[in-house]
Amino acid sequence: MTAPFQDRVNTALVAIALAGLGVGLALSLTGRAWAADAVWIAGVLPVLAALLVEIVRSLRAGEVGLDIVAALSMTAALVFGETLAAAVVALMYSGGTFLETFAEGRARREMSALLARVPRTATRHRNGALDEVPLEEIEPGDLLLIRQGDVAPVDGTLASARAVLDLSALTGESLPARLEREAEVMSGATNAGEAFDLRATRRAADSTYAGIVRLVEAAQKSKAPMARLADRYSLAFLVVTVVLATAAWWFTGDPIRAVAVLVVATPCPLILAVPVALVAGLSRAAHFGVLIKGAKPLEALARINTLILDKTGTLTDGRPKIVSIERHGTLDENEVLYYAAALDQASKHPIAQAIVADARTRGMNLPVPEDLVETAGEGVAGTVDGRRVVVGGIGFVTRQAAPPDWDRHIREPGSVIVAVSVDGVLAGHLALADALREGTADLLAGLRENGIERILLATGDRRAVAEAVTEGLGLDAVRSDLSPDQKVLLVLSERKNGPVMMVGDGVNDAPALAAADVGVAMGARGAAASAEAADVVLLVDHLNRLLPGLEVARGARRIAVESVVAGIGLSIAGMIAAAFGYLTPVQGALLQEVIDVAVILNALRALKITPRAEPSAPNAKGQGQ
């Protein structure tokens, strides 16, 4: 049964039960008792029928829940003529089910966003012309044109001299890769440089990107279900209810006492308090920019004790930044940056854009460069303020300028060196790297204080880069050079230590997010595929939102448990009173309503949860302050 259809069914059942109870009460007040009984029965039967279907489905799945108590109470009330009590129970049960369905929403959706990113057509060379053909028609050996900004539709080899590819969505590597002729190109990679030709080696269905889609779907199907909080208490409560009802009938010979016991037991706080507290927790988490896709993920989030983090775009900012500028001639550091940024205005390369952004952040007024010549993937040459400037890779620049002793310059892991020459002399170089997000160490410490026992890094990046970036963070393990399926295996292997949360932002993270007990996606700049596969989406581009989200989830679950314990205690007291004849079925139903209202009010305290480490609240558009 699909989620939209189930939503409509639950809404209809609430409406029927409410209408039946209301119309029946009106008829009863006008003295038409027989008509009131008929209307109450008519309002109860659809709810009872839907309930029996759900019980059969649950029993086939090996689950025993409180639905049985509700079915017993409604059935017994109808059999022994307590139609008003049955109508009250039907309304409260259908209302509780509706509320829980609302809390969960559509926690799982189709992977439409992931598939939408794959181009539906490709530009193919054929008989000296370019044809736009459907993806399904591409065969191994076909020569394709990949324009700037295009996504490679199939796996292949580079047929042009060189290409610059953004692989961040596939491997997690934040810095563009420079490939030479005959190098392998993975489908899903984005062309970050000039247009190039790609020789297809696989069909679209057999390529890397399609494989990631299948991994996500398989991981979602194999994901271990997390039992609802209510279900974990239901069996014991069911036994207590049946024993009390049977004993009351057995020792007194009055079946009405058994009916009263069953009515007092349903709808119990397990049906109402839990979804209310969790819905309130979902609302409160959203206040801090944390979208949790339903009550089950919130419950699971509250029980997490192992955290696996992706690196690029998650633990790090995902965008290269200048970490140092070194001069080699007479120009100072600002002048080196000035000439490099002025020339790089003409390039769309991500590294060039980062250099320009840094210069503008420092308030530099950059002139318009002239006589531009860009060599894709290597560098740019041109004139700035009448001086000849060359910016690019070390080899590209030093071929045109007399280099100093480069042996003394150490290249740090994970960094990119951009050399700058002015008038044929090497003026200096800039080092760019993908740095840790600000406050990462404090965030990880806060997570450990909130019960996270193990924190690991899982990245497709090289080990030297991963270790350099995470030095001093005190991680329990660093796993590098991981493919998407290896990330899934890591998630599954860590389950031996308890429930696992995975945080990522790229397409390559989507299968692991789907496989984890709780998958968390960086939603502001992350791939749509990871947001679809995840249970939790951080709506602002700040990993520090994870901490208040965790605190809210644990606070909401704690309040739900408190409401359940208090409510069950009061319900059992009412059941005992009913067993001894102090409560009629209708009185029992009304008493249970009072208990329900009390536990619901207590559950709503989750709306007031205030995390200890509260970040600035998101504004109306969901962006951080």
Coordinates of C-alpha atoms in Angstrom, one line a residue:
M1 CA 0.0 0.0 0.0
T2 CA 1.5 3.3 -1.1
A3 CA 2.0 6.1 1.4
P4 CA -0.4 8.6 -0.3
F5 CA -3.1 6.0 -0.3
Q6 CA -2.5 5.1 3.3
D7 CA -2.7 8.8 4.2
R8 CA -6.1 9.1 2.5
V9 CA -7.3 5.9 4.3
N10 CA -6.3 7.2 7.7
T11 CA -7.9 10.6 7.1
A12 CA -11.1 8.9 6.0
L13 CA -11.2 6.7 9.1
V14 CA -10.8 9.6 11.4
A15 CA -13.6 11.5 9.6
I16 CA -15.9 8.5 9.8
A17 CA -15.2 7.9 13.5
L18 CA -15.7 11.5 14.4
A19 CA -18.9 11.9 12.4
G20 CA -20.2 8.7 13.9
L21 CA -19.5 9.7 17.4
G22 CA -20.9 13.2 16.9
V23 CA -24.1 12.2 15.1
G24 CA -24.7 9.4 17.5
L25 CA -24.4 11.7 20.5
A26 CA -26.9 14.1 18.9
L27 CA -29.4 11.3 18.3
S28 CA -29.0 10.0 21.9
L29 CA -29.7 13.5 23.3
T30 CA -33.0 13.6 21.3
G31 CA -34.1 10.3 22.8
R32 CA -33.5 8.1 19.7
A33 CA -31.2 5.6 21.4
W34 CA -31.7 2.9 18.8
A35 CA -30.6 5.3 16.0
A36 CA -27.7 6.4 18.1
D37 CA -26.5 2.8 18.5
A38 CA -26.8 2.2 14.8
V39 CA -24.8 5.3 13.9
W40 CA -22.1 4.5 16.5
I41 CA -21.8 0.9 15.1
A42 CA -21.6 2.3 11.6
G43 CA -18.7 4.6 12.7
V44 CA -16.8 1.8 14.5
L45 CA -17.0 -0.9 11.9
P46 CA -14.8 0.7 9.2
V47 CA -12.1 1.5 11.8
L48 CA -12.3 -2.1 13.2
A49 CA -12.1 -3.6 9.7
A50 CA -9.0 -1.5 8.8
L51 CA -7.6 -2.5 12.2
L52 CA -8.1 -6.2 11.6
V53 CA -6.3 -5.9 8.2
E54 CA -3.4 -4.2 9.9
I55 CA -3.2 -6.9 12.6
V56 CA -3.1 -9.7 10.0
R57 CA -0.3 -7.8 8.1
S58 CA 1.7 -7.3 11.3
L59 CA 1.3 -11.0 12.4
R60 CA 2.5 -12.1 9.0
A61 CA 5.6 -10.0 9.5
G62 CA 6.1 -11.5 13.0
E63 CA 5.1 -8.4 14.9
V64 CA 2.7 -8.1 17.8
G65 CA 1.5 -4.6 18.6
L66 CA -1.2 -2.7 20.6
D67 CA -3.5 -2.9 17.6
I68 CA -4.7 -6.2 19.2
V69 CA -5.8 -4.4 22.4
A70 CA -7.7 -1.8 20.4
A71 CA -9.4 -4.5 18.3
L72 CA -10.4 -6.5 21.4
S73 CA -11.9 -3.5 23.1
M74 CA -13.9 -2.4 20.1
T75 CA -15.1 -5.9 19.4
A76 CA -16.1 -6.6 23.0
A77 CA -17.9 -3.3 23.4
L78 CA -19.9 -4.0 20.3
V79 CA -20.7 -7.6 21.3
F80 CA -22.0 -6.5 24.7
G81 CA -23.9 -3.5 23.6
E82 CA -21.5 -0.8 24.8
T83 CA -21.7 1.1 21.5
L84 CA -20.8 4.5 22.8
A85 CA -17.6 3.2 24.4
A86 CA -16.7 1.5 21.2
A87 CA -17.3 4.8 19.3
V88 CA -15.0 6.7 21.6
V89 CA -12.3 4.0 21.3
A90 CA -12.6 4.0 17.5
L91 CA -12.2 7.8 17.3
M92 CA -9.2 7.9 19.6
Y93 CA -7.5 4.9 17.9
S94 CA -8.0 6.3 14.4
G95 CA -6.8 9.7 15.6
G96 CA -3.7 8.2 17.0
T97 CA -2.9 6.3 13.8
F98 CA -3.5 9.4 11.8
L99 CA -1.1 11.4 14.0
E100 CA 1.6 8.8 13.7
T101 CA 1.2 8.7 9.9
F102 CA 1.5 12.4 9.8
A103 CA 4.7 12.2 12.0
E104 CA 6.4 9.8 9.6
G105 CA 5.2 11.5 6.4
R106 CA 7.0 10.3 3.3
A107 CA 10.2 9.2 4.9
R108 CA 11.3 7.3 1.8
R109 CA 10.9 8.6 -1.7
E110 CA 12.0 7.3 -5.1
M111 CA 15.5 8.1 -6.2
S112 CA 14.2 10.5 -8.9
A113 CA 16.7 13.2 -8.1
L114 CA 19.6 10.9 -8.6
L115 CA 18.3 9.6 -11.9
A116 CA 17.4 13.1 -13.0
R117 CA 21.0 14.2 -12.8
V118 CA 22.0 11.6 -15.3
P119 CA 21.6 13.2 -18.8
R120 CA 18.9 11.6 -20.9
T121 CA 20.7 12.3 -24.1
A122 CA 24.3 12.6 -25.3
T123 CA 26.1 14.4 -28.2
R124 CA 27.6 11.8 -30.5
H125 CA 30.1 12.2 -33.4
R126 CA 28.7 10.5 -36.5
N127 CA 29.7 10.9 -40.1
G128 CA 31.4 14.2 -39.5
A129 CA 28.4 15.7 -37.7
L130 CA 27.1 15.9 -34.1
D131 CA 23.9 14.1 -33.2
E132 CA 21.8 14.3 -30.0
V133 CA 20.9 10.7 -29.2
P134 CA 19.1 9.0 -26.3
L135 CA 21.4 7.6 -23.7
E136 CA 20.1 4.0 -24.4
E137 CA 21.5 4.2 -28.0
I138 CA 25.1 4.7 -26.9
E139 CA 27.3 1.7 -27.6
P140 CA 30.9 1.0 -26.6
G141 CA 33.2 2.6 -29.1
D142 CA 31.0 5.6 -29.8
L143 CA 32.8 9.0 -29.7
L144 CA 30.9 11.6 -27.6
L145 CA 31.4 15.3 -27.1
I146 CA 31.4 16.4 -23.5
R147 CA 30.9 20.2 -23.3
Q148 CA 31.9 22.4 -20.4
G149 CA 29.6 21.8 -17.4
D150 CA 28.2 18.5 -18.9
V151 CA 28.1 15.3 -16.9
A152 CA 29.8 12.3 -18.5
P153 CA 26.8 10.0 -19.4
V154 CA 28.8 6.8 -19.6
D155 CA 32.1 5.3 -18.6
G156 CA 34.8 5.8 -21.3
T157 CA 38.4 6.9 -22.1
L158 CA 39.6 10.4 -22.9
A159 CA 40.0 10.9 -26.6
S160 CA 41.2 14.4 -26.4
A161 CA 44.7 15.6 -25.3
R162 CA 43.5 16.5 -21.8
A163 CA 40.5 17.3 -19.7
V164 CA 39.7 18.7 -16.3
L165 CA 37.0 16.8 -14.4
D166 CA 35.1 17.5 -11.1
L167 CA 34.9 14.1 -9.4
S168 CA 33.6 15.4 -6.1
A169 CA 30.2 13.8 -6.5
L170 CA 31.7 10.4 -7.2
T171 CA 34.9 10.1 -5.1
G172 CA 34.7 12.9 -2.6
E173 CA 37.8 14.5 -4.0
S174 CA 37.2 18.3 -3.8
L175 CA 40.0 19.4 -6.2
P176 CA 39.5 18.9 -10.0
A177 CA 41.4 16.1 -11.6
R178 CA 43.5 16.7 -14.7
L179 CA 43.4 13.8 -17.1
E180 CA 45.6 13.0 -20.1
R181 CA 44.7 11.2 -23.3
E182 CA 43.5 7.6 -22.9
A183 CA 42.7 8.2 -19.2
E184 CA 39.6 6.5 -17.8
V185 CA 36.6 8.8 -17.3
M186 CA 33.8 7.7 -14.9
S187 CA 30.2 8.5 -15.7
G188 CA 28.8 11.1 -13.3
A189 CA 32.0 13.2 -13.5
T190 CA 31.4 16.9 -14.5
N191 CA 33.5 18.6 -17.1
A192 CA 35.2 21.5 -15.3
G193 CA 37.3 22.6 -18.2
E194 CA 37.1 22.9 -22.0
A195 CA 35.0 20.6 -24.1
F196 CA 36.6 17.2 -24.8
D197 CA 35.8 13.9 -26.7
L198 CA 35.0 10.7 -24.8
R199 CA 35.3 7.2 -26.2
A200 CA 32.5 5.1 -24.6
T201 CA 33.6 1.8 -23.1
R202 CA 30.3 0.8 -21.5
R203 CA 26.6 1.2 -22.1
A204 CA 24.8 3.6 -19.8
A205 CA 23.2 0.8 -17.8
D206 CA 26.5 -0.8 -17.0
S207 CA 28.4 2.5 -16.1
T208 CA 29.5 3.7 -12.7
Y209 CA 26.7 6.2 -12.1
A210 CA 24.0 3.6 -12.8
G211 CA 25.8 1.3 -10.4
I212 CA 25.6 3.9 -7.7
V213 CA 21.8 4.1 -8.2
R214 CA 21.5 0.4 -7.9
L215 CA 23.6 0.4 -4.7
V216 CA 21.3 3.0 -3.2
E217 CA 18.2 1.0 -4.0
A218 CA 19.7 -2.2 -2.6
A219 CA 20.9 -0.5 0.5
Q220 CA 17.4 0.9 1.2
K221 CA 15.8 -2.5 0.8
S222 CA 18.4 -4.2 3.0
K223 CA 18.3 -1.6 5.7
A224 CA 17.5 -3.1 9.1
P225 CA 14.1 -1.7 10.3
M226 CA 14.1 0.2 13.6
A227 CA 11.3 -0.9 15.8
R228 CA 8.9 1.8 17.0
L229 CA 9.2 2.9 20.6
A230 CA 5.6 1.9 21.2
D231 CA 6.2 -1.6 19.8
R232 CA 8.9 -2.3 22.3
Y233 CA 6.4 -1.9 25.2
S234 CA 3.3 -3.3 23.5
L235 CA 3.7 -7.1 24.2
A236 CA 4.0 -6.6 28.0
F237 CA 1.1 -4.2 28.1
L238 CA -1.0 -6.5 25.9
V239 CA -0.4 -9.4 28.3
V240 CA -1.3 -7.3 31.4
T241 CA -4.5 -6.0 29.7
V242 CA -5.7 -9.5 28.7
V243 CA -4.9 -11.0 32.1
L244 CA -6.8 -8.3 33.9
A245 CA -9.8 -8.4 31.6
T246 CA -10.0 -12.2 31.8
A247 CA -9.6 -12.3 35.6
A248 CA -12.4 -9.6 36.0
W249 CA -14.8 -11.7 33.9
W250 CA -13.8 -15.0 35.4
F251 CA -14.1 -14.1 39.0
T252 CA -17.2 -11.9 38.7
G253 CA -19.1 -13.6 35.8
D254 CA -19.8 -10.1 34.5
P255 CA -18.4 -9.6 30.9
I256 CA -19.0 -5.8 31.1
R257 CA -16.1 -5.6 33.6
A258 CA -13.8 -7.1 31.0
V259 CA -15.1 -4.7 28.4
A260 CA -14.4 -1.8 30.8
V261 CA -10.9 -3.0 31.4
L262 CA -10.2 -3.2 27.6
V263 CA -11.7 0.2 27.0
V264 CA -9.6 1.8 29.7
A265 CA -6.5 0.2 28.1
T266 CA -7.3 1.6 24.7
P267 CA -6.3 4.1 23.3
C268 CA -3.4 3.9 25.7
P269 CA -0.6 6.5 26.0
L270 CA 1.6 4.2 23.8
I271 CA -0.6 5.1 20.8
L272 CA -0.8 8.9 21.4
A273 CA 2.1 10.1 23.6
V274 CA 4.8 8.7 21.4
P275 CA 3.8 10.2 18.1
V276 CA 3.0 13.5 19.7
A277 CA 6.4 13.8 21.4
L278 CA 8.1 12.8 18.2
V279 CA 6.1 15.2 16.0
A280 CA 7.0 17.9 18.4
G281 CA 10.7 16.8 18.2
L282 CA 10.6 17.0 14.4
S283 CA 9.2 20.5 14.6
R284 CA 11.8 21.6 17.1
A285 CA 14.7 20.1 15.1
A286 CA 13.5 21.9 12.0
H287 CA 13.8 25.2 14.0
F288 CA 17.5 24.6 14.0
G289 CA 17.7 23.7 10.3
V290 CA 17.6 20.0 10.8
L291 CA 15.0 18.2 8.6
I292 CA 14.2 14.8 10.1
K293 CA 12.1 12.7 7.7
G294 CA 9.7 11.1 10.2
A295 CA 9.3 9.7 13.6
K296 CA 11.3 6.5 13.0
P297 CA 14.5 8.3 12.0
L298 CA 14.1 10.6 15.0
E299 CA 13.9 7.6 17.3
A300 CA 16.9 6.0 15.6
L301 CA 18.9 9.3 15.8
A302 CA 18.3 9.3 19.6
R303 CA 20.0 5.9 19.9
I304 CA 23.0 6.4 17.7
N305 CA 26.5 5.6 19.2
T306 CA 28.7 5.4 16.1
L307 CA 29.2 8.3 13.6
I308 CA 30.8 7.9 10.2
L309 CA 31.8 11.2 8.4
D310 CA 32.5 11.9 4.8
K311 CA 35.4 14.3 4.3
T312 CA 34.8 16.6 1.3
G313 CA 31.9 19.0 1.7
T314 CA 31.1 17.5 5.1
L315 CA 34.0 17.5 7.4
T316 CA 35.7 20.1 5.1
D317 CA 34.1 23.0 3.3
G318 CA 34.4 21.3 -0.1
R319 CA 35.8 24.4 -1.8
P320 CA 39.5 25.1 -2.2
K321 CA 40.9 28.1 -0.3
I322 CA 44.3 29.8 -0.2
V323 CA 46.2 28.6 2.8
S324 CA 49.5 30.3 2.1
I325 CA 51.2 32.6 -0.4
E326 CA 55.0 32.5 -0.9
R327 CA 57.0 35.1 -2.8
H328 CA 60.2 34.3 -4.8
G329 CA 61.1 37.6 -6.2
T330 CA 60.7 41.3 -5.5
L331 CA 56.8 41.3 -5.4
D332 CA 55.2 41.0 -2.0
E333 CA 52.4 38.4 -1.2
N334 CA 49.6 40.8 -2.0
E335 CA 51.1 41.7 -5.3
V336 CA 51.5 38.0 -6.2
L337 CA 47.8 37.4 -5.3
Y338 CA 46.8 40.6 -7.3
Y339 CA 48.4 39.5 -10.5
A340 CA 47.2 35.9 -10.2
A341 CA 43.6 36.9 -9.4
A342 CA 43.4 39.6 -12.1
L343 CA 44.4 37.0 -14.8
D344 CA 42.3 34.2 -13.4
Q345 CA 39.1 36.3 -13.8
A346 CA 39.1 35.0 -17.4
S347 CA 39.1 31.3 -16.3
K348 CA 36.1 29.2 -15.1
H349 CA 38.4 26.7 -13.4
P350 CA 37.4 26.1 -9.8
I351 CA 40.9 26.9 -8.6
A352 CA 40.9 30.2 -10.5
Q353 CA 37.6 31.1 -9.1
A354 CA 38.8 30.4 -5.6
I355 CA 41.8 32.7 -6.1
V356 CA 39.6 35.5 -7.5
A357 CA 37.2 35.1 -4.6
D358 CA 40.0 35.4 -2.1
A359 CA 41.4 38.6 -3.7
R360 CA 38.0 40.2 -3.7
T361 CA 37.4 39.2 -0.1
R362 CA 40.6 41.2 0.7
G363 CA 39.1 44.2 -1.1
M364 CA 41.4 44.2 -4.2
N365 CA 40.2 46.0 -7.3
L366 CA 41.1 43.7 -10.1
P367 CA 41.8 45.2 -13.6
V368 CA 40.5 43.5 -16.8
P369 CA 43.2 41.2 -18.2
E370 CA 44.2 41.4 -21.9
D371 CA 45.8 39.1 -24.6
L372 CA 44.4 36.0 -22.9
V373 CA 45.5 32.5 -23.8
E374 CA 44.1 29.6 -21.6
T375 CA 45.5 26.1 -21.9
A376 CA 42.8 23.8 -20.5
G377 CA 43.8 22.1 -17.3
E378 CA 47.2 23.8 -17.2
G379 CA 47.0 27.6 -16.8
V380 CA 46.4 31.0 -18.2
A381 CA 48.7 33.6 -19.8
G382 CA 47.9 37.2 -20.5
T383 CA 48.6 40.9 -19.8
V384 CA 47.8 42.7 -16.5
D385 CA 48.5 46.4 -16.1
G386 CA 50.9 46.1 -19.1
R387 CA 52.9 43.2 -17.6
R388 CA 53.1 39.7 -18.9
V389 CA 51.6 37.3 -16.4
V390 CA 51.4 33.5 -16.4
V391 CA 49.3 31.6 -13.8
G392 CA 48.9 27.8 -13.5
G393 CA 50.6 24.6 -12.5
I394 CA 54.2 24.5 -11.6
G395 CA 55.3 22.8 -14.9
F396 CA 53.2 25.1 -17.0
V397 CA 54.6 28.3 -15.4
T398 CA 58.2 27.2 -15.0
R399 CA 58.5 26.3 -18.7
Q400 CA 58.0 30.0 -19.3
A401 CA 60.0 31.5 -16.4
A402 CA 63.4 30.9 -14.8
P403 CA 62.5 28.8 -11.7
P404 CA 64.3 29.1 -8.4
D405 CA 65.3 26.1 -6.4
W406 CA 62.0 24.2 -6.3
D407 CA 63.4 21.3 -4.3
R408 CA 63.1 23.3 -1.1
H409 CA 59.3 23.8 -1.5
I410 CA 57.4 21.0 0.2
R411 CA 54.0 20.2 -1.2
E412 CA 51.6 19.5 1.6
P413 CA 49.2 16.5 1.2
G414 CA 45.9 17.6 -0.2
S415 CA 47.2 21.0 -1.4
V416 CA 47.3 22.4 -4.9
I417 CA 50.2 24.7 -5.9
V418 CA 49.5 27.5 -8.3
A419 CA 52.6 29.3 -9.6
V420 CA 52.7 32.9 -10.8
S421 CA 55.3 34.5 -13.1
V422 CA 55.4 38.2 -14.0
D423 CA 57.5 39.4 -17.0
G424 CA 59.2 36.0 -17.3
V425 CA 60.3 35.8 -13.7
L426 CA 58.8 33.4 -11.2
A427 CA 57.1 35.8 -8.7
G428 CA 55.7 33.3 -6.2
H429 CA 53.2 30.5 -5.6
L430 CA 49.9 30.0 -3.9
A431 CA 48.9 26.9 -2.0
L432 CA 45.2 26.0 -1.9
A433 CA 43.6 23.2 0.1
D434 CA 40.2 22.1 1.2
A435 CA 40.3 23.0 4.9
L436 CA 38.3 21.7 7.9
R437 CA 35.1 23.5 8.7
E438 CA 35.5 26.0 11.5
G439 CA 34.7 24.5 14.9
T440 CA 35.0 20.9 13.8
A441 CA 37.0 19.8 16.8
D442 CA 34.5 21.4 19.3
L443 CA 31.7 19.8 17.4
L444 CA 33.2 16.3 17.6
A445 CA 33.8 16.8 21.3
G446 CA 30.2 17.8 21.8
L447 CA 29.0 14.8 20.0
R448 CA 31.1 12.5 22.2
E449 CA 29.6 14.2 25.3
N450 CA 26.1 13.4 23.9
G451 CA 26.8 9.7 23.7
I452 CA 28.6 9.1 20.4
E453 CA 31.2 6.5 21.3
R454 CA 32.9 6.0 17.9
I455 CA 33.7 8.6 15.2
L456 CA 35.2 7.5 11.9
L457 CA 36.2 9.2 8.6
A458 CA 35.1 7.5 5.4
T459 CA 36.4 9.1 2.2
G460 CA 37.3 8.3 -1.4
D461 CA 40.3 10.6 -1.1
R462 CA 43.9 9.5 -0.7
R463 CA 45.1 8.4 2.7
A464 CA 47.8 11.1 3.0
V465 CA 45.2 13.8 2.3
A466 CA 42.7 12.3 4.8
E467 CA 45.2 12.0 7.6
A468 CA 46.6 15.5 7.0
V469 CA 43.1 17.0 7.1
T470 CA 42.0 15.1 10.3
E471 CA 45.2 15.4 12.3
G472 CA 44.5 16.2 15.9
L473 CA 40.7 15.5 15.7
G474 CA 41.1 12.3 17.7
L475 CA 39.1 10.1 15.3
D476 CA 38.7 6.5 16.2
A477 CA 39.6 5.4 12.6
V478 CA 40.3 6.9 9.1
R479 CA 39.2 4.9 6.1
S480 CA 40.4 6.3 2.8
D481 CA 40.3 5.4 -0.9
L482 CA 36.8 4.0 -0.5
S483 CA 34.4 3.4 -3.4
P484 CA 30.6 3.8 -2.7
D485 CA 30.1 0.1 -2.1
Q486 CA 33.1 0.0 0.3
K487 CA 31.4 2.8 2.3
V488 CA 28.3 0.6 2.5
L489 CA 30.4 -2.3 3.8
L490 CA 32.0 0.0 6.4
V491 CA 28.6 1.1 7.6
L492 CA 27.4 -2.5 7.9
S493 CA 30.6 -3.7 9.7
E494 CA 30.3 -0.9 12.3
R495 CA 26.8 -2.1 13.2
K496 CA 28.4 -4.5 15.6
N497 CA 29.1 -1.6 17.8
G498 CA 25.5 -0.3 17.8
P499 CA 23.3 1.9 15.6
V500 CA 25.3 3.8 13.0
M501 CA 24.9 7.4 11.6
M502 CA 26.5 8.3 8.3
V503 CA 27.0 12.0 7.3
G504 CA 27.8 12.9 3.7
D505 CA 26.9 15.2 0.8
G506 CA 28.0 13.6 -2.5
V507 CA 26.4 11.1 -4.9
N508 CA 29.1 8.7 -3.8
D509 CA 27.7 8.9 -0.2
A510 CA 24.1 8.1 -1.1
P511 CA 24.4 4.3 -0.8
A512 CA 26.0 4.5 2.6
L513 CA 23.4 7.0 3.7
A514 CA 20.7 4.6 2.7
A515 CA 22.4 1.7 4.5
A516 CA 23.0 3.5 7.8
D517 CA 20.5 3.4 10.6
V518 CA 20.4 7.2 10.2
G519 CA 21.8 8.8 7.1
V520 CA 22.4 12.6 7.3
A521 CA 22.9 14.7 4.2
M522 CA 24.3 18.2 3.8
G523 CA 21.3 19.7 2.0
A524 CA 22.5 23.2 1.3
R525 CA 25.1 22.4 -1.3
G526 CA 25.1 18.6 -1.3
A527 CA 23.9 16.4 -4.1
A528 CA 20.2 15.8 -4.5
A529 CA 20.8 12.1 -4.5
S530 CA 22.3 12.1 -1.0
A531 CA 19.4 14.3 0.3
E532 CA 16.9 11.7 -1.2
A533 CA 18.7 8.7 0.4
A534 CA 19.2 10.3 3.8
D535 CA 16.9 10.2 6.8
V536 CA 18.0 13.6 8.0
V537 CA 18.9 16.7 5.9
L538 CA 20.9 19.6 7.3
L539 CA 19.1 22.5 5.6
V540 CA 22.0 24.9 6.2
D541 CA 25.6 24.3 5.2
H542 CA 26.9 23.9 8.7
L543 CA 27.8 20.6 10.2
N544 CA 27.3 22.1 13.7
R545 CA 23.6 21.7 13.2
L546 CA 24.1 18.0 13.8
L547 CA 24.6 18.6 17.5
P548 CA 21.3 20.3 18.3
G549 CA 19.6 17.8 16.1
L550 CA 21.0 15.0 18.1
E551 CA 20.1 16.7 21.4
V552 CA 16.5 17.4 20.2
A553 CA 16.1 13.8 19.1
R554 CA 17.3 12.4 22.5
G555 CA 15.2 14.9 24.4
A556 CA 12.1 14.1 22.4
R557 CA 12.6 10.4 22.9
R558 CA 13.1 10.9 26.6
I559 CA 9.9 12.9 26.9
A560 CA 8.0 10.2 25.0
V561 CA 9.3 7.5 27.4
E562 CA 8.3 9.7 30.4
S563 CA 4.8 10.1 28.9
V564 CA 4.5 6.4 28.3
V565 CA 5.6 5.4 31.7
A566 CA 3.3 7.9 33.5
G567 CA 0.4 7.1 31.2
I568 CA 0.7 3.4 31.4
G569 CA 0.9 3.6 35.2
L570 CA -2.4 5.6 35.3
S571 CA -4.0 3.3 32.7
I572 CA -3.2 0.2 34.8
A573 CA -4.6 1.9 37.9
G574 CA -7.8 2.6 35.8
M575 CA -7.9 -1.0 34.6
I576 CA -7.7 -2.3 38.1
A577 CA -10.5 0.0 39.1
A578 CA -12.6 -1.2 36.2
A579 CA -11.9 -4.8 37.1
F580 CA -13.3 -4.2 40.6
G581 CA -16.4 -2.6 39.1
Y582 CA -15.7 1.0 40.0
L583 CA -15.8 2.1 36.3
T584 CA -18.3 1.4 33.5
P585 CA -17.0 1.1 30.0
V586 CA -18.1 4.7 29.1
Q587 CA -16.6 6.0 32.3
G588 CA -13.5 4.1 31.6
A589 CA -13.3 5.6 28.1
L590 CA -13.7 9.1 29.5
L591 CA -11.1 8.4 32.2
Q592 CA -8.7 7.2 29.5
E593 CA -9.4 10.4 27.6
V594 CA -8.3 12.4 30.6
I595 CA -5.1 10.3 30.8
D596 CA -4.5 10.8 27.1
V597 CA -4.8 14.6 27.4
A598 CA -2.4 14.6 30.3
V599 CA 0.3 12.6 28.4
I600 CA -0.2 14.6 25.2
L601 CA 0.3 17.9 27.1
N602 CA 3.5 16.4 28.6
A603 CA 4.6 15.1 25.2
L604 CA 4.3 18.7 23.8
R605 CA 7.1 19.7 26.1
A606 CA 9.4 18.5 23.3
L607 CA 8.5 21.8 21.5
K608 CA 10.5 23.6 24.1
I609 CA 13.7 21.5 24.0
T610 CA 16.7 23.9 24.2
P611 CA 20.0 22.3 23.1
R612 CA 23.0 23.2 25.2
A613 CA 25.0 24.0 22.1
E614 CA 22.4 26.1 20.3
P615 CA 23.6 27.5 16.9
S616 CA 22.1 30.6 15.4
A617 CA 18.6 29.8 14.2
P618 CA 18.0 29.6 10.5
N619 CA 16.0 32.4 8.9
A620 CA 12.9 32.0 6.9
K621 CA 14.7 30.8 3.9
G622 CA 16.6 28.1 5.8
Q623 CA 19.9 29.8 5.7
G624 CA 22.2 30.3 8.6
Q625 CA 22.9 33.6 10.2

